Amino acid sequence: MSEPHPGGVDRHGAGEPANSGLSDLGGQRISSHCGCEFFPGPNRRGASRHGSVAVAFHWLTAVLALAAFLVGPRASGQRVYSAAKDFARQIHEVLGLMVFSLTLLRLVSRAFAPAAQSPSAPRWMKRISKVVRGLLYTLLVATPVTAIAGAWLEGHPLTLGILGDVPPMISEAHAAGQALAQIHTILGDAVVWLAGFHAAAALFHHFVLRDEVLLSMLPARWGRRRLS
């Protein structure tokens, strides 16, 4: 083989310029002088990356929702508001309201930001993904709403942490409040189970289908690496 031509042509005499920065490491990563990276191969069906705001919303919501579930007092009625459970209840309410606020902001941002391009997939798989995403948004809104309404109906204020408490804004109806509190517990469990299914599906996409679904929702520096 010949050496690179002084003009910058590669050793084959008609390929990429020698200073283009392109490299093919056994079908792994290809990088160019523009700083782009992608993962070629017959099993890699690319998806465009989600924006940094969407990624931040996604992972903050996931962490806060899990934390709210873990610290939530597993009790009913007045026992939730007992002195022994008061600290856990307040932390749970603050975290739940943060999840609620993040979800509303994320829905607003989705209305204005262009959606990321999904990888090619069977129609049934895309439908399931859309249904799961819709259910997650619905649960992330309905779960804190039932908690707020249930607390107020039982005559309890809403805890905002260092911002203080918000007194009940609706007339007391203790039985209805207890019913909503039970619904809130069921919805909270449903959020965790559905989020677990969502995470398992993302791992299935990555390790079995080997597409870019998981990588597209990782922070930029992680998404440049091939997780395998």
Short mmCIF file of C-alpha atoms in Angstrom, two decimals:
data_model
loop_
_atom_site.label_atom_id
_atom_site.label_comp_id
_atom_site.label_asym_id
_atom_site.label_seq_id
_atom_site.Cartn_x
_atom_site.Cartn_y
_atom_site.Cartn_z
CA MET A 1 0.00 0.00 0.00
CA SER A 2 1.07 3.57 -0.60
CA GLU A 3 1.66 6.18 2.07
CA PRO A 4 -0.80 9.08 2.49
CA HIS A 5 -0.61 11.58 -0.34
CA PRO A 6 0.74 15.00 0.69
CA GLY A 7 -2.56 16.50 -0.39
CA GLY A 8 -4.38 14.64 2.34
CA VAL A 9 -5.75 11.62 0.48
CA ASP A 10 -5.76 8.42 2.51
CA ARG A 11 -3.60 5.38 1.93
CA HIS A 12 -6.15 3.90 -0.51
CA GLY A 13 -5.82 6.96 -2.66
CA ALA A 14 -9.50 7.92 -2.85
CA GLY A 15 -11.02 7.84 0.62
CA GLU A 16 -11.64 10.39 3.32
CA PRO A 17 -9.09 13.20 3.83
CA ALA A 18 -6.31 12.14 6.14
CA ASN A 19 -7.12 14.94 8.60
CA SER A 20 -10.87 14.36 8.70
CA GLY A 21 -10.68 12.52 11.99
CA LEU A 22 -12.78 9.58 10.78
CA SER A 23 -11.98 6.22 12.31
CA ASP A 24 -13.73 2.88 12.21
CA LEU A 25 -12.79 0.71 15.16
CA GLY A 26 -14.17 -2.66 14.17
CA GLY A 27 -17.69 -1.36 13.58
CA GLN A 28 -17.77 0.48 16.90
CA ARG A 29 -17.73 4.25 17.17
CA ILE A 30 -17.18 6.62 14.28
CA SER A 31 -16.16 10.18 15.12
CA SER A 32 -15.61 13.12 12.83
CA HIS A 33 -14.06 16.54 13.05
CA CYS A 34 -17.54 18.00 13.66
CA GLY A 35 -17.65 16.28 17.07
CA CYS A 36 -20.52 13.97 16.10
CA GLU A 37 -20.56 10.36 17.19
CA PHE A 38 -22.83 7.55 16.17
CA PHE A 39 -22.92 3.81 16.35
CA PRO A 40 -23.20 2.09 12.99
CA GLY A 41 -24.16 -1.47 12.27
CA PRO A 42 -27.19 -3.42 11.11
CA ASN A 43 -28.69 -3.57 14.61
CA ARG A 44 -28.41 0.15 15.37
CA ARG A 45 -31.51 2.02 14.26
CA GLY A 46 -30.80 5.60 15.26
CA ALA A 47 -33.06 7.90 17.25
CA SER A 48 -32.44 11.60 17.68
CA ARG A 49 -31.29 12.74 21.11
CA HIS A 50 -33.71 14.36 23.54
CA GLY A 51 -32.84 17.90 24.55
CA SER A 52 -30.98 18.58 27.78
CA VAL A 53 -34.10 20.08 29.39
CA ALA A 54 -36.17 16.98 28.62
CA VAL A 55 -33.39 14.72 29.94
CA ALA A 56 -33.16 16.76 33.16
CA PHE A 57 -36.95 16.64 33.64
CA HIS A 58 -36.99 12.89 33.02
CA TRP A 59 -34.30 11.91 35.53
CA LEU A 60 -35.27 14.44 38.21
CA THR A 61 -38.84 13.20 38.06
CA ALA A 62 -37.70 9.58 38.29
CA VAL A 63 -35.44 10.21 41.30
CA LEU A 64 -37.96 12.36 43.18
CA ALA A 65 -40.88 10.00 42.49
CA LEU A 66 -38.88 7.03 43.78
CA ALA A 67 -37.78 8.98 46.86
CA ALA A 68 -41.38 10.04 47.57
CA PHE A 69 -42.50 6.42 47.34
CA LEU A 70 -39.75 5.17 49.65
CA VAL A 71 -40.26 7.75 52.41
CA GLY A 72 -44.04 7.78 52.20
CA PRO A 73 -45.72 6.68 55.45
CA ARG A 74 -47.48 3.39 54.75
CA ALA A 75 -50.49 4.04 56.93
CA SER A 76 -54.07 5.23 56.61
CA GLY A 77 -56.37 7.66 58.33
CA GLN A 78 -55.12 9.63 61.29
CA ARG A 79 -52.04 7.42 61.67
CA VAL A 80 -50.44 9.24 58.73
CA TYR A 81 -50.68 12.45 60.74
CA SER A 82 -49.41 10.95 63.99
CA ALA A 83 -46.34 12.44 65.64
CA ALA A 84 -44.28 9.34 64.84
CA LYS A 85 -44.92 9.67 61.11
CA ASP A 86 -45.09 13.45 60.84
CA PHE A 87 -41.56 14.00 59.52
CA ALA A 88 -41.86 11.27 56.87
CA ARG A 89 -45.25 12.62 55.85
CA GLN A 90 -43.91 16.15 55.39
CA ILE A 91 -40.95 14.95 53.31
CA HIS A 92 -43.31 12.78 51.24
CA GLU A 93 -45.61 15.72 50.56
CA VAL A 94 -42.78 18.04 49.57
CA LEU A 95 -41.30 15.45 47.21
CA GLY A 96 -44.71 14.69 45.75
CA LEU A 97 -45.37 18.35 45.06
CA MET A 98 -41.97 18.65 43.38
CA VAL A 99 -42.86 15.70 41.13
CA PHE A 100 -46.21 17.34 40.37
CA SER A 101 -44.55 20.65 39.47
CA LEU A 102 -41.90 18.98 37.30
CA THR A 103 -44.54 16.98 35.46
CA LEU A 104 -46.58 20.08 34.66
CA LEU A 105 -43.45 21.92 33.47
CA ARG A 106 -42.46 18.94 31.35
CA LEU A 107 -45.89 18.80 29.72
CA VAL A 108 -45.63 22.50 28.91
CA SER A 109 -42.13 22.05 27.47
CA ARG A 110 -43.30 19.12 25.33
CA ALA A 111 -45.98 21.35 23.83
CA PHE A 112 -43.33 23.76 22.51
CA ALA A 113 -40.21 21.64 22.01
CA PRO A 114 -39.97 19.32 18.99
CA ALA A 115 -40.21 15.65 19.87
CA ALA A 116 -37.16 13.47 19.41
CA GLN A 117 -37.23 11.10 16.47
CA SER A 118 -38.04 7.53 17.51
CA PRO A 119 -36.17 4.58 16.04
CA SER A 120 -37.91 2.34 13.57
CA ALA A 121 -40.05 -0.25 15.36
CA PRO A 122 -43.19 -2.33 14.77
CA ARG A 123 -46.45 -0.41 14.97
CA TRP A 124 -47.67 -2.38 18.00
CA MET A 125 -44.50 -1.53 19.90
CA LYS A 126 -44.90 2.17 19.21
CA ARG A 127 -48.52 2.04 20.32
CA ILE A 128 -47.59 0.37 23.61
CA SER A 129 -44.87 2.96 24.16
CA LYS A 130 -47.34 5.79 23.56
CA VAL A 131 -49.91 4.25 25.92
CA VAL A 132 -47.33 3.73 28.68
CA ARG A 133 -46.04 7.28 28.32
CA GLY A 134 -49.57 8.65 28.49
CA LEU A 135 -50.38 6.56 31.55
CA LEU A 136 -47.23 7.70 33.31
CA TYR A 137 -48.07 11.37 32.75
CA THR A 138 -51.63 10.76 33.90
CA LEU A 139 -50.50 9.00 37.07
CA LEU A 140 -47.84 11.61 37.83
CA VAL A 141 -50.58 14.25 37.80
CA ALA A 142 -53.42 12.26 39.38
CA THR A 143 -51.35 10.87 42.27
CA PRO A 144 -50.45 14.22 43.88
CA VAL A 145 -53.89 15.67 43.06
CA THR A 146 -55.61 12.88 45.01
CA ALA A 147 -53.19 13.45 47.89
CA ILE A 148 -53.91 17.18 48.01
CA ALA A 149 -57.68 16.76 47.72
CA GLY A 150 -57.71 13.91 50.23
CA ALA A 151 -55.75 15.88 52.83
CA TRP A 152 -57.96 18.95 52.48
CA LEU A 153 -61.16 16.90 52.62
CA GLU A 154 -59.94 15.37 55.88
CA GLY A 155 -59.22 18.85 57.23
CA HIS A 156 -55.41 18.66 57.05
CA PRO A 157 -53.16 21.39 55.61
CA LEU A 158 -50.77 20.80 52.73
CA THR A 159 -47.10 20.88 53.67
CA LEU A 160 -44.75 23.00 51.55
CA GLY A 161 -41.64 22.52 53.66
CA ILE A 162 -39.82 25.76 54.45
CA LEU A 163 -42.60 27.68 52.65
CA GLY A 164 -45.09 26.71 55.33
CA ASP A 165 -48.48 25.05 55.10
CA VAL A 166 -51.48 25.64 52.87
CA PRO A 167 -54.74 25.33 54.82
CA PRO A 168 -57.67 23.38 53.36
CA MET A 169 -59.38 25.20 50.50
CA ILE A 170 -62.42 22.92 50.26
CA SER A 171 -65.11 21.94 52.72
CA GLU A 172 -64.33 19.02 54.98
CA ALA A 173 -65.76 15.63 54.03
CA HIS A 174 -63.87 13.07 56.04
CA ALA A 175 -65.19 9.93 54.35
CA ALA A 176 -64.43 11.27 50.88
CA GLY A 177 -60.97 12.32 52.05
CA GLN A 178 -60.20 8.84 53.33
CA ALA A 179 -61.39 7.31 50.06
CA LEU A 180 -59.11 9.63 48.09
CA ALA A 181 -56.21 8.81 50.40
CA GLN A 182 -56.66 5.12 49.60
CA ILE A 183 -56.85 5.88 45.88
CA HIS A 184 -53.66 7.92 46.25
CA THR A 185 -51.86 4.92 47.71
CA ILE A 186 -53.01 2.70 44.84
CA LEU A 187 -51.95 5.26 42.25
CA GLY A 188 -48.56 5.67 43.91
CA ASP A 189 -47.97 1.92 43.70
CA ALA A 190 -49.09 1.98 40.05
CA VAL A 191 -46.54 4.71 39.26
CA VAL A 192 -43.71 2.54 40.59
CA TRP A 193 -44.85 -0.59 38.75
CA LEU A 194 -45.39 1.26 35.47
CA ALA A 195 -42.08 3.09 35.78
CA GLY A 196 -40.40 -0.27 36.38
CA PHE A 197 -41.98 -1.64 33.20
CA HIS A 198 -40.85 1.52 31.38
CA ALA A 199 -37.26 1.00 32.59
CA ALA A 200 -37.30 -2.68 31.64
CA ALA A 201 -38.53 -1.76 28.16
CA ALA A 202 -35.67 0.74 27.78
CA LEU A 203 -33.15 -1.96 28.73
CA PHE A 204 -34.82 -4.36 26.27
CA HIS A 205 -34.42 -1.76 23.52
CA HIS A 206 -30.76 -1.30 24.38
CA PHE A 207 -29.53 -4.84 24.94
CA VAL A 208 -31.90 -6.84 22.69
CA LEU A 209 -33.09 -4.53 19.91
CA ARG A 210 -29.82 -2.55 20.17
CA ASP A 211 -31.33 0.75 19.12
CA GLU A 212 -30.78 4.26 20.52
CA VAL A 213 -33.87 4.61 22.74
CA LEU A 214 -31.98 4.43 26.05
CA LEU A 215 -28.99 6.42 24.83
CA SER A 216 -31.24 9.21 23.57
CA MET A 217 -32.47 9.89 27.12
CA LEU A 218 -29.07 9.75 28.85
CA PRO A 219 -27.02 12.88 29.61
CA ALA A 220 -24.94 13.96 26.62
CA ARG A 221 -21.56 12.75 27.90
CA TRP A 222 -23.00 9.30 28.70
CA GLY A 223 -24.94 9.09 25.46
CA ARG A 224 -21.73 9.36 23.48
CA ARG A 225 -20.58 6.07 24.88
CA ARG A 226 -21.91 2.78 23.70
CA LEU A 227 -23.45 0.96 26.62
CA SER A 228 -23.21 -2.75 26.06
#
